[in-house]
Short mmCIF file of N, CA and C in Angstrom, two decimals:
data_model
loop_
_atom_site.label_atom_id
_atom_site.label_comp_id
_atom_site.label_asym_id
_atom_site.label_seq_id
_atom_site.Cartn_x
_atom_site.Cartn_y
_atom_site.Cartn_z
N MET A 1 143.20 160.48 99.39
CA MET A 1 142.58 159.20 99.64
C MET A 1 143.64 158.10 99.73
N LYS A 2 144.64 158.16 98.86
CA LYS A 2 145.66 157.14 98.86
C LYS A 2 146.47 157.18 100.15
N ARG A 3 146.76 158.39 100.62
CA ARG A 3 147.53 158.54 101.84
C ARG A 3 146.78 157.93 103.03
N ARG A 4 145.47 158.14 103.08
CA ARG A 4 144.66 157.59 104.16
C ARG A 4 144.64 156.07 104.11
N SER A 5 144.54 155.50 102.92
CA SER A 5 144.53 154.04 102.77
C SER A 5 145.85 153.43 103.22
N VAL A 6 146.94 154.07 102.85
CA VAL A 6 148.26 153.57 103.26
C VAL A 6 148.38 153.66 104.77
N TYR A 7 147.91 154.75 105.36
CA TYR A 7 148.01 154.89 106.81
C TYR A 7 147.15 153.85 107.52
N LEU A 8 145.95 153.57 107.03
CA LEU A 8 145.11 152.54 107.64
C LEU A 8 145.75 151.16 107.51
N LEU A 9 146.45 150.94 106.41
CA LEU A 9 147.19 149.68 106.27
C LEU A 9 148.31 149.59 107.30
N ILE A 10 148.99 150.70 107.55
CA ILE A 10 150.03 150.72 108.57
C ILE A 10 149.43 150.49 109.95
N LEU A 11 148.27 151.08 110.22
CA LEU A 11 147.60 150.86 111.51
C LEU A 11 147.19 149.40 111.68
N SER A 12 146.75 148.78 110.60
CA SER A 12 146.39 147.37 110.71
C SER A 12 147.62 146.51 110.98
N PHE A 13 148.76 146.89 110.40
CA PHE A 13 150.01 146.18 110.69
C PHE A 13 150.41 146.36 112.15
N PHE A 14 150.30 147.59 112.67
CA PHE A 14 150.57 147.84 114.09
C PHE A 14 149.69 146.96 114.95
N SER A 15 148.40 146.88 114.61
CA SER A 15 147.46 146.07 115.39
C SER A 15 147.83 144.60 115.34
N LEU A 16 148.22 144.14 114.17
CA LEU A 16 148.58 142.74 114.01
C LEU A 16 149.81 142.38 114.83
N VAL A 17 150.84 143.19 114.73
CA VAL A 17 152.08 142.91 115.47
C VAL A 17 151.84 143.05 116.97
N ALA A 18 151.11 144.08 117.38
CA ALA A 18 150.83 144.28 118.80
C ALA A 18 150.00 143.13 119.35
N ALA A 19 149.01 142.66 118.59
CA ALA A 19 148.19 141.55 119.04
C ALA A 19 149.01 140.28 119.17
N TYR A 20 149.94 140.06 118.25
CA TYR A 20 150.81 138.89 118.36
C TYR A 20 151.64 138.95 119.64
N PHE A 21 152.25 140.11 119.91
CA PHE A 21 153.08 140.22 121.10
C PHE A 21 152.24 140.18 122.38
N LEU A 22 151.04 140.73 122.35
CA LEU A 22 150.18 140.65 123.53
C LEU A 22 149.76 139.22 123.83
N SER A 23 149.67 138.40 122.81
CA SER A 23 149.28 137.00 123.03
C SER A 23 150.43 136.15 123.54
N GLN A 24 151.65 136.67 123.50
CA GLN A 24 152.82 135.92 123.96
C GLN A 24 153.06 136.16 125.45
N LEU A 25 152.10 135.79 126.26
CA LEU A 25 152.21 135.97 127.70
C LEU A 25 153.19 134.97 128.30
N SER A 26 153.76 135.34 129.42
CA SER A 26 154.58 134.38 130.15
C SER A 26 153.66 133.35 130.80
N LEU A 27 154.24 132.30 131.34
CA LEU A 27 153.44 131.25 131.97
C LEU A 27 152.64 131.80 133.14
N THR A 28 153.27 132.62 133.96
CA THR A 28 152.54 133.20 135.10
C THR A 28 151.45 134.16 134.61
N GLY A 29 151.70 134.85 133.52
CA GLY A 29 150.67 135.72 132.95
C GLY A 29 149.47 134.93 132.46
N ARG A 30 149.73 133.81 131.81
CA ARG A 30 148.62 132.96 131.33
C ARG A 30 147.80 132.41 132.49
N VAL A 31 148.49 131.96 133.53
CA VAL A 31 147.79 131.44 134.70
C VAL A 31 146.96 132.55 135.35
N GLY A 32 147.54 133.74 135.46
CA GLY A 32 146.81 134.86 136.05
C GLY A 32 145.58 135.24 135.25
N ILE A 33 145.69 135.23 133.94
CA ILE A 33 144.53 135.58 133.10
C ILE A 33 143.47 134.48 133.15
N ASN A 34 143.89 133.23 133.22
CA ASN A 34 142.92 132.14 133.28
C ASN A 34 142.20 132.07 134.62
N LEU A 35 142.90 132.41 135.72
CA LEU A 35 142.30 132.23 137.04
C LEU A 35 141.75 133.52 137.66
N ILE A 36 142.45 134.62 137.50
CA ILE A 36 142.07 135.83 138.23
C ILE A 36 141.50 136.90 137.29
N TYR A 37 142.25 137.27 136.28
CA TYR A 37 141.86 138.36 135.39
C TYR A 37 141.18 137.80 134.14
N THR A 38 140.02 137.17 134.34
CA THR A 38 139.36 136.48 133.22
C THR A 38 138.82 137.45 132.17
N GLN A 39 138.64 138.72 132.52
CA GLN A 39 138.13 139.68 131.54
C GLN A 39 139.15 139.96 130.44
N TYR A 40 140.40 139.55 130.63
CA TYR A 40 141.45 139.78 129.64
C TYR A 40 141.78 138.53 128.83
N LYS A 41 140.90 137.54 128.84
CA LYS A 41 141.18 136.31 128.09
C LYS A 41 141.30 136.55 126.59
N PHE A 42 140.68 137.60 126.10
CA PHE A 42 140.77 137.87 124.66
C PHE A 42 142.20 138.18 124.23
N LEU A 43 143.06 138.59 125.17
CA LEU A 43 144.44 138.91 124.82
C LEU A 43 145.26 137.66 124.50
N LYS A 44 144.77 136.49 124.91
CA LYS A 44 145.50 135.26 124.62
C LYS A 44 145.39 134.85 123.16
N HIS A 45 144.40 135.36 122.48
CA HIS A 45 144.16 134.99 121.08
C HIS A 45 144.53 136.17 120.19
N PRO A 46 145.52 136.00 119.31
CA PRO A 46 145.98 137.14 118.50
C PRO A 46 144.90 137.71 117.58
N TYR A 47 144.05 136.88 117.02
CA TYR A 47 143.05 137.39 116.08
C TYR A 47 142.00 138.24 116.79
N ILE A 48 141.63 137.88 118.01
CA ILE A 48 140.66 138.70 118.75
C ILE A 48 141.33 140.00 119.20
N GLY A 49 142.57 139.91 119.67
CA GLY A 49 143.31 141.11 120.05
C GLY A 49 143.48 142.06 118.88
N PHE A 50 143.76 141.49 117.70
CA PHE A 50 143.89 142.32 116.50
C PHE A 50 142.59 143.05 116.21
N LEU A 51 141.48 142.33 116.26
CA LEU A 51 140.19 142.96 115.96
C LEU A 51 139.86 144.07 116.96
N VAL A 52 140.13 143.82 118.24
CA VAL A 52 139.84 144.83 119.26
C VAL A 52 140.71 146.07 119.06
N MET A 53 142.01 145.86 118.86
CA MET A 53 142.91 147.00 118.69
C MET A 53 142.63 147.76 117.40
N PHE A 54 142.41 147.05 116.33
CA PHE A 54 142.15 147.73 115.06
C PHE A 54 140.82 148.48 115.12
N LEU A 55 139.85 147.92 115.82
CA LEU A 55 138.57 148.61 115.99
C LEU A 55 138.76 149.90 116.79
N VAL A 56 139.56 149.85 117.85
CA VAL A 56 139.84 151.07 118.63
C VAL A 56 140.54 152.10 117.75
N PHE A 57 141.52 151.65 116.96
CA PHE A 57 142.23 152.57 116.06
C PHE A 57 141.29 153.17 115.03
N LEU A 58 140.41 152.35 114.46
CA LEU A 58 139.47 152.85 113.45
C LEU A 58 138.49 153.85 114.04
N ILE A 59 137.99 153.56 115.23
CA ILE A 59 137.06 154.49 115.87
C ILE A 59 137.74 155.83 116.11
N LEU A 60 138.95 155.79 116.66
CA LEU A 60 139.68 157.03 116.90
C LEU A 60 139.99 157.76 115.60
N PHE A 61 140.38 157.01 114.57
CA PHE A 61 140.71 157.60 113.28
C PHE A 61 139.49 158.30 112.67
N PHE A 62 138.35 157.64 112.68
CA PHE A 62 137.17 158.22 112.05
C PHE A 62 136.53 159.32 112.90
N ILE A 63 136.71 159.27 114.22
CA ILE A 63 136.26 160.40 115.04
C ILE A 63 137.05 161.65 114.66
N LEU A 64 138.36 161.51 114.57
CA LEU A 64 139.18 162.66 114.18
C LEU A 64 138.88 163.09 112.74
N HIS A 65 138.64 162.13 111.86
CA HIS A 65 138.29 162.47 110.48
C HIS A 65 137.00 163.29 110.45
N PHE A 66 136.01 162.86 111.20
CA PHE A 66 134.74 163.58 111.27
C PHE A 66 134.95 164.98 111.86
N LEU A 67 135.75 165.08 112.92
CA LEU A 67 135.99 166.39 113.54
C LEU A 67 136.72 167.34 112.61
N TYR A 68 137.68 166.82 111.85
CA TYR A 68 138.40 167.69 110.91
C TYR A 68 137.51 168.12 109.75
N LYS A 69 136.49 167.34 109.43
CA LYS A 69 135.55 167.73 108.38
C LYS A 69 134.55 168.77 108.88
N ARG A 70 134.17 168.69 110.15
CA ARG A 70 133.09 169.52 110.68
C ARG A 70 133.55 170.78 111.41
N LEU A 71 134.73 170.74 112.00
CA LEU A 71 135.19 171.87 112.81
C LEU A 71 136.24 172.68 112.08
N LYS A 72 136.47 173.88 112.59
CA LYS A 72 137.60 174.67 112.09
C LYS A 72 138.88 173.93 112.46
N SER A 73 139.89 174.11 111.64
CA SER A 73 141.12 173.34 111.87
C SER A 73 141.76 173.68 113.21
N ASN A 74 141.60 174.90 113.70
CA ASN A 74 142.17 175.27 114.99
C ASN A 74 141.55 174.44 116.12
N ASN A 75 140.22 174.31 116.11
CA ASN A 75 139.53 173.52 117.13
C ASN A 75 139.84 172.03 116.98
N ALA A 76 139.88 171.56 115.75
CA ALA A 76 140.20 170.15 115.52
C ALA A 76 141.63 169.85 115.95
N ASN A 77 142.54 170.79 115.73
CA ASN A 77 143.92 170.59 116.18
C ASN A 77 144.01 170.53 117.70
N LYS A 78 143.20 171.32 118.39
CA LYS A 78 143.18 171.26 119.85
C LYS A 78 142.71 169.90 120.34
N ILE A 79 141.69 169.36 119.69
CA ILE A 79 141.20 168.03 120.06
C ILE A 79 142.26 166.98 119.75
N SER A 80 142.94 167.10 118.62
CA SER A 80 144.00 166.16 118.28
C SER A 80 145.14 166.22 119.29
N LEU A 81 145.50 167.42 119.71
CA LEU A 81 146.54 167.55 120.73
C LEU A 81 146.11 166.94 122.06
N THR A 82 144.83 167.07 122.39
CA THR A 82 144.32 166.45 123.61
C THR A 82 144.41 164.93 123.52
N ILE A 83 144.03 164.37 122.38
CA ILE A 83 144.11 162.92 122.20
C ILE A 83 145.57 162.46 122.20
N LEU A 84 146.45 163.24 121.60
CA LEU A 84 147.87 162.94 121.63
C LEU A 84 148.39 162.95 123.07
N PHE A 85 147.99 163.95 123.83
CA PHE A 85 148.39 164.05 125.23
C PHE A 85 147.89 162.85 126.02
N LEU A 86 146.63 162.44 125.78
CA LEU A 86 146.09 161.26 126.46
C LEU A 86 146.88 160.00 126.12
N GLY A 87 147.32 159.88 124.87
CA GLY A 87 148.14 158.74 124.48
C GLY A 87 149.49 158.73 125.17
N VAL A 88 150.11 159.90 125.28
CA VAL A 88 151.41 159.98 125.97
C VAL A 88 151.23 159.66 127.45
N ILE A 89 150.18 160.19 128.07
CA ILE A 89 149.90 159.90 129.48
C ILE A 89 149.61 158.41 129.66
N GLY A 90 148.85 157.82 128.74
CA GLY A 90 148.59 156.38 128.81
C GLY A 90 149.86 155.56 128.71
N THR A 91 150.78 155.98 127.85
CA THR A 91 152.06 155.28 127.73
C THR A 91 152.85 155.39 129.02
N LEU A 92 152.88 156.57 129.60
CA LEU A 92 153.62 156.76 130.85
C LEU A 92 153.01 155.96 131.99
N PHE A 93 151.68 155.96 132.10
CA PHE A 93 151.03 155.16 133.14
C PHE A 93 151.28 153.67 132.92
N THR A 94 151.28 153.24 131.67
CA THR A 94 151.57 151.84 131.37
C THR A 94 152.99 151.49 131.80
N PHE A 95 153.94 152.34 131.47
CA PHE A 95 155.33 152.10 131.88
C PHE A 95 155.44 152.05 133.40
N TYR A 96 154.80 153.00 134.07
CA TYR A 96 154.83 153.03 135.53
C TYR A 96 154.22 151.75 136.10
N ASP A 97 153.10 151.32 135.54
CA ASP A 97 152.42 150.12 136.00
C ASP A 97 153.28 148.88 135.77
N PHE A 98 153.91 148.78 134.62
CA PHE A 98 154.74 147.62 134.33
C PHE A 98 156.00 147.57 135.18
N THR A 99 156.48 148.70 135.63
CA THR A 99 157.71 148.69 136.44
C THR A 99 157.43 148.59 137.93
N ASN A 100 156.22 148.92 138.39
CA ASN A 100 155.95 148.94 139.82
C ASN A 100 154.94 147.90 140.30
N ASN A 101 154.20 147.28 139.43
CA ASN A 101 153.19 146.31 139.81
C ASN A 101 153.73 144.91 139.51
N LEU A 102 153.89 144.10 140.54
CA LEU A 102 154.52 142.79 140.37
C LEU A 102 153.74 141.90 139.41
N SER A 103 152.41 141.90 139.52
CA SER A 103 151.64 141.02 138.64
C SER A 103 151.78 141.42 137.17
N HIS A 104 152.01 142.70 136.91
CA HIS A 104 152.21 143.14 135.53
C HIS A 104 153.65 142.97 135.08
N LYS A 105 154.58 142.98 136.01
CA LYS A 105 155.98 142.69 135.65
C LYS A 105 156.11 141.26 135.14
N LEU A 106 155.31 140.37 135.73
CA LEU A 106 155.42 138.95 135.40
C LEU A 106 154.81 138.58 134.05
N LEU A 107 154.17 139.51 133.38
CA LEU A 107 153.55 139.21 132.09
C LEU A 107 154.57 138.98 130.99
N GLY A 108 155.76 139.49 131.15
CA GLY A 108 156.81 139.26 130.17
C GLY A 108 157.03 140.44 129.24
N TRP A 109 158.23 140.48 128.66
CA TRP A 109 158.61 141.62 127.82
C TRP A 109 157.82 141.67 126.53
N ARG A 110 157.39 140.53 126.01
CA ARG A 110 156.62 140.54 124.76
C ARG A 110 155.27 141.23 124.96
N PHE A 111 154.63 140.92 126.07
CA PHE A 111 153.36 141.57 126.39
C PHE A 111 153.57 143.07 126.54
N HIS A 112 154.62 143.46 127.23
CA HIS A 112 154.92 144.88 127.41
C HIS A 112 155.14 145.55 126.05
N PHE A 113 155.90 144.90 125.18
CA PHE A 113 156.18 145.45 123.86
C PHE A 113 154.89 145.63 123.06
N GLY A 114 154.00 144.65 123.13
CA GLY A 114 152.72 144.75 122.44
C GLY A 114 151.88 145.91 122.94
N THR A 115 151.93 146.15 124.24
CA THR A 115 151.19 147.27 124.81
C THR A 115 151.76 148.60 124.35
N TYR A 116 153.08 148.68 124.32
CA TYR A 116 153.71 149.93 123.85
C TYR A 116 153.43 150.15 122.36
N LEU A 117 153.33 149.08 121.59
CA LEU A 117 152.95 149.23 120.18
C LEU A 117 151.53 149.77 120.04
N PHE A 118 150.64 149.31 120.92
CA PHE A 118 149.28 149.84 120.91
C PHE A 118 149.30 151.35 121.15
N TRP A 119 150.03 151.79 122.16
CA TRP A 119 150.09 153.22 122.45
C TRP A 119 150.78 154.00 121.34
N LEU A 120 151.76 153.39 120.71
CA LEU A 120 152.41 154.05 119.58
C LEU A 120 151.43 154.25 118.43
N GLY A 121 150.59 153.25 118.17
CA GLY A 121 149.55 153.40 117.15
C GLY A 121 148.55 154.48 117.53
N TRP A 122 148.17 154.53 118.80
CA TRP A 122 147.24 155.56 119.28
C TRP A 122 147.83 156.94 119.06
N ILE A 123 149.10 157.12 119.44
CA ILE A 123 149.75 158.42 119.33
C ILE A 123 149.93 158.82 117.86
N SER A 124 150.11 157.85 116.99
CA SER A 124 150.34 158.17 115.59
C SER A 124 149.09 158.72 114.90
N ILE A 125 147.91 158.39 115.40
CA ILE A 125 146.68 158.85 114.74
C ILE A 125 146.52 160.37 114.84
N PRO A 126 146.60 160.98 116.02
CA PRO A 126 146.51 162.45 116.03
C PRO A 126 147.69 163.12 115.33
N ILE A 127 148.86 162.49 115.36
CA ILE A 127 150.00 163.06 114.64
C ILE A 127 149.71 163.06 113.14
N TYR A 128 149.07 162.00 112.65
CA TYR A 128 148.69 161.94 111.23
C TYR A 128 147.81 163.13 110.86
N TYR A 129 146.83 163.43 111.69
CA TYR A 129 145.93 164.54 111.38
C TYR A 129 146.58 165.90 111.61
N LEU A 130 147.45 165.99 112.60
CA LEU A 130 148.13 167.27 112.85
C LEU A 130 149.10 167.62 111.73
N THR A 131 149.65 166.62 111.08
CA THR A 131 150.62 166.87 110.01
C THR A 131 150.01 166.84 108.62
N SER A 132 148.72 166.54 108.52
CA SER A 132 148.10 166.53 107.19
C SER A 132 148.03 167.95 106.67
N ARG A 133 148.29 168.10 105.39
CA ARG A 133 148.40 169.43 104.80
C ARG A 133 147.10 169.97 104.26
N GLY A 134 146.14 169.10 104.02
CA GLY A 134 144.88 169.56 103.44
C GLY A 134 144.06 170.36 104.43
N LYS A 135 143.36 171.33 103.93
CA LYS A 135 142.47 172.11 104.77
C LYS A 135 141.12 171.41 104.84
N ASN A 136 140.41 171.66 105.93
CA ASN A 136 139.11 171.01 106.05
C ASN A 136 138.07 171.71 105.17
N ASN A 137 136.91 171.12 105.05
CA ASN A 137 135.88 171.62 104.13
C ASN A 137 135.37 173.00 104.51
N ASN A 138 135.28 173.32 105.80
CA ASN A 138 134.78 174.63 106.21
C ASN A 138 135.69 175.74 105.71
N GLU A 139 136.99 175.55 105.79
CA GLU A 139 137.91 176.58 105.32
C GLU A 139 137.88 176.70 103.80
N LYS A 140 137.71 175.59 103.11
CA LYS A 140 137.61 175.64 101.65
C LYS A 140 136.38 176.43 101.24
N LYS A 141 135.26 176.19 101.91
CA LYS A 141 134.03 176.90 101.58
C LYS A 141 134.14 178.38 101.92
N ARG A 142 134.79 178.68 103.03
CA ARG A 142 134.88 180.05 103.48
C ARG A 142 135.69 180.90 102.51
N TRP A 143 136.76 180.35 101.94
CA TRP A 143 137.66 181.12 101.08
C TRP A 143 137.40 180.88 99.60
N ASN A 144 136.37 180.13 99.28
CA ASN A 144 136.10 179.78 97.89
C ASN A 144 135.71 181.00 97.06
N HIS A 145 135.02 181.96 97.64
CA HIS A 145 134.57 183.13 96.88
C HIS A 145 135.72 184.07 96.52
N ILE A 146 136.83 184.00 97.23
CA ILE A 146 137.96 184.89 96.96
C ILE A 146 138.78 184.38 95.79
N VAL A 147 138.92 183.09 95.67
CA VAL A 147 139.80 182.51 94.65
C VAL A 147 139.21 182.58 93.30
#
């Protein structure tokens, strides 16, 4: 339980720092968000960005927590690896987009850094579950009669 609490605290710190950097748009980025990409106005405010990112992290964290409690560890590990793979692919697509799309290049390095921090937080969640040493409840119940 303590390990999970510390990890959630680290995730909240990732969300806070990433939200701060995402809110540090360049002037052209601010103009673009105000005039064209209005659906991303929440990124201008660090507290809203923090809540959105932390909520995404919490949802992903508790989905994996639920899966590790309900499924065999082999199946849960496969799902974790899939989510890890999606995070790596998302990071690569983000990098590709930031280097090849002019409107995203103009957002500034702070915005880019905040986005990469988001993906780093995403990738760290399945790694947390893949490296956890505890067995899930199904395996404990299955081998309980032998011990």
